[in-house]
């Protein structure tokens, strides 16, 4: 199974109790648009691997950085990061803005 634009060339899958918890795989940069190059979440450099979870996909320079990030804090907050990394919807009314602000505070 392949997630996103990645090609599972070298793949690391970490499992906890039978279900995959996360997957680290090399990026196929040719699958991205010409002007869209993924950048590392930690260093800001050109990403070479992606960390794929059931909630979101994050890009990193190396497998070591991706594993360190996962074991450090990402595994604890991955379910909270998904709404934060998505682009904000265009909200027109004051009521919709207040509702969105409340959702962010609650998560």
Coordinates of C-alpha atoms in Angstrom, one line a residue:
X1 CA 0.0 0.0 0.0
X2 CA 1.4 3.4 -1.0
X3 CA 0.4 6.7 0.6
X4 CA 0.7 10.0 -1.1
X5 CA 3.3 10.5 -3.8
X6 CA 6.0 8.2 -2.3
X7 CA 7.4 5.2 -3.9
X8 CA 8.1 2.4 -1.4
X9 CA 11.8 1.9 -2.4
X10 CA 13.4 1.5 1.1
X11 CA 10.6 1.3 3.6
X12 CA 10.6 1.1 7.4
X13 CA 7.3 0.1 9.0
X14 CA 7.0 0.2 12.8
X15 CA 4.1 -1.8 14.2
X16 CA 2.5 -1.8 17.6
X17 CA 0.1 -4.7 18.4
X18 CA -0.3 -5.8 14.7
X19 CA -1.4 -2.5 13.1
X20 CA 1.2 -0.2 11.4
X21 CA 1.9 2.8 13.6
X22 CA 4.0 4.7 11.1
X23 CA 5.9 4.2 7.9
X24 CA 9.1 5.9 6.7
X25 CA 9.7 5.7 3.0
X26 CA 11.8 7.4 0.3
X27 CA 10.3 10.2 -1.7
X28 CA 9.9 10.0 -5.5
X29 CA 10.6 13.6 -6.2
X30 CA 9.5 13.2 -9.8
X31 CA 6.0 12.6 -8.6
X32 CA 5.7 16.2 -7.3
X33 CA 5.0 19.2 -9.5
X34 CA 8.0 21.0 -10.8
X35 CA 7.6 24.0 -8.5
X36 CA 6.6 22.0 -5.4
X37 CA 9.6 20.5 -3.5
X38 CA 8.9 19.1 0.0
X39 CA 11.0 20.5 2.8
X40 CA 12.2 18.9 6.0
X41 CA 10.0 19.7 9.0
X42 CA 13.1 20.1 11.3
X43 CA 15.9 21.5 9.2
X44 CA 14.1 23.2 6.3
X45 CA 16.3 21.4 3.8
X46 CA 15.2 19.3 0.8
X47 CA 13.3 16.3 2.0
X48 CA 14.3 12.8 1.0
X49 CA 11.9 10.7 3.1
X50 CA 8.4 10.9 4.4
X51 CA 6.9 9.8 7.7
X52 CA 3.4 8.5 7.0
X53 CA 0.9 8.0 9.8
X54 CA -2.8 7.4 9.7
X55 CA -3.3 11.1 10.5
X56 CA -0.7 13.0 8.4
X57 CA 2.4 12.8 6.3
X58 CA 5.6 14.7 7.4
X59 CA 8.8 15.2 5.3
X60 CA 12.3 14.8 6.6
X61 CA 15.9 15.0 5.3
X62 CA 16.8 11.5 6.5
X63 CA 15.3 8.3 8.0
X64 CA 17.2 9.0 11.3
X65 CA 15.6 12.4 11.7
X66 CA 12.2 11.0 10.9
X67 CA 12.6 8.2 13.5
X68 CA 13.9 10.7 16.1
X69 CA 11.0 13.0 15.5
X70 CA 8.5 10.1 15.8
X71 CA 10.0 8.8 19.0
X72 CA 10.4 12.2 20.5
X73 CA 7.0 13.8 20.3
X74 CA 5.2 13.2 17.1
X75 CA 3.8 9.8 18.1
X76 CA 2.1 11.6 21.1
X77 CA 0.6 14.5 19.2
X78 CA 0.1 13.2 15.6
X79 CA -3.6 13.1 16.0
X80 CA -3.6 16.8 17.0
X81 CA -1.3 18.0 14.2
X82 CA -3.5 17.0 11.3
X83 CA -6.0 19.9 11.6
X84 CA -3.1 22.3 12.2
X85 CA -1.0 21.5 9.1
X86 CA -4.0 21.7 6.8
X87 CA -4.7 25.0 5.1
X88 CA -7.4 27.0 6.9
X89 CA -10.7 27.1 5.1
X90 CA -11.9 30.4 3.9
X91 CA -14.4 31.5 6.5
X92 CA -16.8 34.4 5.8
X93 CA -19.0 35.1 8.8
X94 CA -18.0 36.0 12.3
X95 CA -19.9 33.0 13.6
X96 CA -17.9 30.6 11.4
X97 CA -14.6 32.3 12.6
X98 CA -15.7 31.9 16.2
X99 CA -16.6 28.2 15.6
X100 CA -13.2 27.5 14.0
X101 CA -11.3 29.3 16.8
X102 CA -13.3 27.1 19.4
X103 CA -12.4 24.0 17.5
X104 CA -8.7 24.8 17.5
X105 CA -8.8 25.6 21.3
X106 CA -10.6 22.4 22.0
X107 CA -8.1 20.3 20.1

